C-alpha cells in the first residue's frame, strides 16, 4: 500500500486553529492512541440536535456527578476503526464504538476539560451521549483532535481502497465528499468551533467547517472549543 496522505486540518477547515495533526496516520492504523479520562456516564438522546445535544448532556452529567466521591477512570483507545473504553485498573474492554456510528464529539463550552460524543445503536436506532472529563484542557483538546484525525484516516483509507478496485467493482460505491452542510450554531460563549461533518452511513463523507468568530468574554487566549459533527 502506498503511504497515506492526510489533508491537514488547516486545509480541511478554513481558519482551523491548528496546522497539523497530533499523530502519524500509521499510529491510528496499526496501533492506537490511548488517553486516560474520567467517565461521567452516558444518557439517551431523545431529540438529536448536534452540538446542542452534547452540550446539554455535558451540563447534566457534570451536575449529577459533582458530589460523587469516585468516578471511573478509563482509557480511551482511538484508531481509524473507532473508540474503545478500557478499564484503567484491569485493562478490560468495557465498550467499543465504530467510527461510522460516532456522529458528534465536542468539548463542553462551559468546562473545556469536559467533552462528549454521540453514538448510534444500530439495533435500536437510539442515540446515546457519552460524557468524559480530563485533568487538563489541552489533553481534552488533543483527544477531540485525535478523533478528528481518526475520521480523516478512515476517509483516506476508503478513498485508497476505492482507487484500488476495478472500475466494474466500484460501480454503485461512489464516494462523495461533501463540500458543505449546514452546521448548528453553537451557544453564545463558544470561542472557536472546528466542526467535522461525519456522515452517519459512511466515514468517507466528511468535511470540516470552522467558525472563526471570537468571543471577547472568554479569557483563555489559546484554548479552543472543538467540535466534531
Short mmCIF file of C-alpha atoms in Angstrom, two decimals:
data_model
loop_
_atom_site.label_atom_id
_atom_site.label_comp_id
_atom_site.label_asym_id
_atom_site.label_seq_id
_atom_site.Cartn_x
_atom_site.Cartn_y
_atom_site.Cartn_z
CA UNK A 1 0.00 0.00 0.00
CA UNK A 2 1.22 3.49 -0.79
CA UNK A 3 1.84 5.85 2.10
CA UNK A 4 -1.35 7.52 3.31
CA UNK A 5 -1.51 11.28 2.85
CA UNK A 6 -3.86 13.23 5.09
CA UNK A 7 -5.30 16.65 4.48
CA UNK A 8 -4.00 18.96 7.23
CA UNK A 9 -6.66 20.49 9.48
CA UNK A 10 -5.82 23.91 8.05
CA UNK A 11 -6.81 22.75 4.55
CA UNK A 12 -9.74 20.61 5.64
CA UNK A 13 -11.11 23.53 7.65
CA UNK A 14 -10.63 27.19 6.71
CA UNK A 15 -9.48 29.18 9.78
CA UNK A 16 -8.66 25.93 11.60
CA UNK A 17 -6.97 26.64 14.95
CA UNK A 18 -4.20 24.09 14.28
CA UNK A 19 -1.91 23.46 11.33
CA UNK A 20 -1.09 19.78 11.78
CA UNK A 21 -2.43 16.55 13.25
CA UNK A 22 -1.12 15.11 16.51
CA UNK A 23 -0.03 11.71 15.16
CA UNK A 24 1.37 9.90 12.14
CA UNK A 25 -1.50 8.14 10.31
CA UNK A 26 0.23 4.77 10.86
CA UNK A 27 -0.31 5.23 14.60
CA UNK A 28 -4.09 5.18 14.08
CA UNK A 29 -3.94 2.34 11.54
CA UNK A 30 -1.57 -0.20 13.05
CA UNK A 31 -1.55 0.86 16.70
CA UNK A 32 -3.85 3.06 18.77
CA UNK A 33 -3.83 6.35 20.66
CA UNK A 34 -4.69 5.92 24.33
CA UNK A 35 -5.89 8.68 26.64
CA UNK A 36 -6.83 8.48 30.30
CA UNK A 37 -10.12 10.15 31.21
CA UNK A 38 -12.86 10.05 33.81
CA UNK A 39 -16.12 8.55 32.56
CA UNK A 40 -19.03 10.62 33.85
CA UNK A 41 -21.63 8.37 32.22
CA UNK A 42 -23.99 8.25 29.26
CA UNK A 43 -27.53 9.36 28.56
CA UNK A 44 -30.16 8.64 25.94
CA UNK A 45 -30.63 11.43 23.40
CA UNK A 46 -34.32 11.53 22.51
CA UNK A 47 -34.06 14.53 20.19
CA UNK A 48 -30.74 14.67 18.34
CA UNK A 49 -29.69 18.30 17.86
CA UNK A 50 -25.99 18.06 17.05
CA UNK A 51 -23.63 20.01 19.29
CA UNK A 52 -26.53 21.29 21.39
CA UNK A 53 -27.23 17.70 22.45
CA UNK A 54 -23.62 17.14 23.55
CA UNK A 55 -23.59 20.42 25.47
CA UNK A 56 -26.82 19.56 27.28
CA UNK A 57 -25.52 16.09 28.15
CA UNK A 58 -22.24 17.53 29.47
CA UNK A 59 -24.08 20.01 31.70
CA UNK A 60 -26.39 17.32 33.11
CA UNK A 61 -23.60 14.81 33.68
CA UNK A 62 -21.36 17.36 35.37
CA UNK A 63 -24.18 18.26 37.76
CA UNK A 64 -25.14 14.65 38.51
CA UNK A 65 -21.55 13.59 39.28
CA UNK A 66 -20.25 16.67 41.13
CA UNK A 67 -20.77 15.03 44.54
CA UNK A 68 -19.56 11.56 43.57
CA UNK A 69 -16.51 10.54 45.56
CA UNK A 70 -15.21 8.11 42.95
CA UNK A 71 -15.63 8.48 39.20
CA UNK A 72 -14.46 5.59 36.97
CA UNK A 73 -11.13 6.13 35.23
CA UNK A 74 -10.90 4.65 31.74
CA UNK A 75 -8.53 4.60 28.81
CA UNK A 76 -9.99 5.85 25.53
CA UNK A 77 -8.26 3.85 22.79
CA UNK A 78 -8.72 5.60 19.43
CA UNK A 79 -7.99 4.12 15.98
CA UNK A 80 -9.37 4.69 12.49
CA UNK A 81 -11.86 1.90 13.23
CA UNK A 82 -13.37 3.57 16.27
CA UNK A 83 -13.09 4.05 20.02
CA UNK A 84 -12.76 1.52 22.84
CA UNK A 85 -13.42 2.16 26.54
CA UNK A 86 -10.81 0.24 28.54
CA UNK A 87 -10.99 -0.11 32.32
CA UNK A 88 -7.84 1.60 33.61
CA UNK A 89 -7.50 -0.78 36.56
CA UNK A 90 -7.87 -4.21 34.94
CA UNK A 91 -7.47 -3.30 31.22
CA UNK A 92 -10.78 -4.98 30.29
CA UNK A 93 -12.66 -3.55 27.29
CA UNK A 94 -15.93 -2.06 28.58
CA UNK A 95 -17.43 -0.82 25.31
CA UNK A 96 -16.50 -0.29 21.68
CA UNK A 97 -17.92 2.17 19.16
CA UNK A 98 -17.24 2.01 15.42
CA UNK A 99 -16.13 5.25 13.78
CA UNK A 100 -19.16 5.20 11.44
CA UNK A 101 -21.51 5.22 14.44
CA UNK A 102 -19.94 8.28 16.10
CA UNK A 103 -21.87 11.30 14.90
CA UNK A 104 -20.83 14.16 17.17
CA UNK A 105 -17.97 14.94 19.53
CA UNK A 106 -17.36 18.22 21.30
CA UNK A 107 -15.83 19.95 24.27
CA UNK A 108 -18.20 21.47 26.81
CA UNK A 109 -18.11 25.28 26.28
CA UNK A 110 -18.81 25.79 30.00
CA UNK A 111 -15.99 23.48 31.10
CA UNK A 112 -13.33 22.81 28.47
CA UNK A 113 -11.98 19.83 30.43
CA UNK A 114 -15.28 18.02 29.79
CA UNK A 115 -16.16 16.51 26.42
CA UNK A 116 -18.61 14.08 24.92
CA UNK A 117 -19.51 12.21 21.79
CA UNK A 118 -22.75 10.70 20.49
CA UNK A 119 -23.12 7.17 19.18
CA UNK A 120 -25.91 5.39 17.37
CA UNK A 121 -27.04 1.94 18.46
CA UNK A 122 -27.71 0.10 15.20
CA UNK A 123 -30.02 -2.44 16.87
CA UNK A 124 -32.36 0.10 18.41
CA UNK A 125 -31.53 3.21 16.32
CA UNK A 126 -31.25 5.11 19.62
CA UNK A 127 -28.56 7.74 20.16
CA UNK A 128 -26.51 7.93 23.34
CA UNK A 129 -24.17 10.67 24.52
CA UNK A 130 -21.07 9.55 26.43
CA UNK A 131 -19.50 12.19 28.67
CA UNK A 132 -15.90 12.34 29.89
CA UNK A 133 -13.58 14.70 31.71
CA UNK A 134 -9.81 15.07 31.98
CA UNK A 135 -7.49 16.93 34.34
CA UNK A 136 -6.19 19.25 31.63
CA UNK A 137 -7.92 21.28 28.91
CA UNK A 138 -5.05 20.64 26.50
CA UNK A 139 -5.48 16.89 26.92
CA UNK A 140 -9.19 17.19 26.20
CA UNK A 141 -8.44 19.24 23.10
CA UNK A 142 -5.93 16.64 21.90
CA UNK A 143 -8.49 13.85 22.34
CA UNK A 144 -11.03 15.73 20.20
CA UNK A 145 -8.37 16.49 17.58
CA UNK A 146 -7.32 12.81 17.53
CA UNK A 147 -10.94 11.81 16.95
CA UNK A 148 -10.98 14.21 14.01
CA UNK A 149 -7.79 12.64 12.67
CA UNK A 150 -9.33 9.16 13.04
CA UNK A 151 -12.18 10.28 10.76
CA UNK A 152 -9.68 11.68 8.24
CA UNK A 153 -7.60 8.48 8.24
CA UNK A 154 -10.72 6.35 7.76
CA UNK A 155 -11.78 8.62 4.89
CA UNK A 156 -8.40 8.44 3.14
CA UNK A 157 -8.24 4.65 3.56
CA UNK A 158 -11.70 4.38 1.98
CA UNK A 159 -10.52 6.51 -0.96
CA UNK A 160 -7.40 4.38 -1.32
CA UNK A 161 -9.45 1.17 -1.33
CA UNK A 162 -11.83 2.70 -3.88
CA UNK A 163 -8.97 3.57 -6.24
CA UNK A 164 -7.58 0.04 -5.96
CA UNK A 165 -10.80 -1.58 -7.16
CA UNK A 166 -11.51 -2.40 -10.82
CA UNK A 167 -13.89 0.05 -12.48
CA UNK A 168 -16.69 -2.52 -12.63
CA UNK A 169 -16.43 -3.36 -8.94
CA UNK A 170 -16.55 0.31 -8.00
CA UNK A 171 -19.95 0.85 -9.59
CA UNK A 172 -22.54 1.74 -7.02
CA UNK A 173 -19.89 2.57 -4.43
CA UNK A 174 -19.04 6.10 -5.46
CA UNK A 175 -17.52 8.12 -2.64
CA UNK A 176 -18.79 11.66 -2.46
CA UNK A 177 -17.01 14.31 -0.45
CA UNK A 178 -19.47 16.95 0.62
CA UNK A 179 -18.25 20.50 0.24
CA UNK A 180 -20.53 21.93 2.88
CA UNK A 181 -23.50 21.21 5.07
CA UNK A 182 -25.49 23.42 7.44
CA UNK A 183 -23.97 23.28 10.89
CA UNK A 184 -25.99 24.11 14.02
CA UNK A 185 -24.82 27.37 15.58
CA UNK A 186 -23.01 26.92 18.90
CA UNK A 187 -24.23 28.70 22.01
CA UNK A 188 -23.00 32.14 22.93
CA UNK A 189 -19.79 31.82 24.86
CA UNK A 190 -18.10 29.49 22.41
CA UNK A 191 -14.69 30.82 21.47
CA UNK A 192 -13.98 28.83 18.33
CA UNK A 193 -15.54 25.71 16.94
CA UNK A 194 -13.95 23.32 14.48
CA UNK A 195 -16.72 21.22 13.01
CA UNK A 196 -16.32 17.88 11.26
CA UNK A 197 -19.33 16.68 9.30
CA UNK A 198 -19.45 12.94 9.90
CA UNK A 199 -21.98 11.14 7.73
CA UNK A 200 -23.77 8.50 9.82
CA UNK A 201 -23.76 5.99 6.96
CA UNK A 202 -20.18 6.25 5.75
CA UNK A 203 -16.99 7.57 7.27
CA UNK A 204 -15.96 8.54 3.76
CA UNK A 205 -18.23 11.59 3.54
CA UNK A 206 -16.52 14.21 5.64
CA UNK A 207 -15.79 17.91 5.52
CA UNK A 208 -14.61 20.49 8.02
CA UNK A 209 -16.26 23.82 8.65
CA UNK A 210 -14.86 26.24 11.18
CA UNK A 211 -16.46 29.22 12.82
CA UNK A 212 -13.60 31.73 13.23
CA UNK A 213 -15.62 34.18 15.34
CA UNK A 214 -14.09 35.04 18.66
CA UNK A 215 -15.96 35.73 21.85
CA UNK A 216 -14.41 38.60 23.77
CA UNK A 217 -15.90 37.29 27.01
CA UNK A 218 -13.55 34.29 27.07
CA UNK A 219 -10.31 34.91 28.96
CA UNK A 220 -8.47 31.84 27.63
CA UNK A 221 -6.36 33.08 24.74
CA UNK A 222 -5.01 29.77 23.43
CA UNK A 223 -7.79 27.29 24.16
CA UNK A 224 -10.43 26.27 21.67
CA UNK A 225 -13.75 24.56 21.99
CA UNK A 226 -13.53 21.91 19.29
CA UNK A 227 -16.48 20.14 17.82
CA UNK A 228 -16.78 17.17 15.51
CA UNK A 229 -20.25 16.91 13.99
#
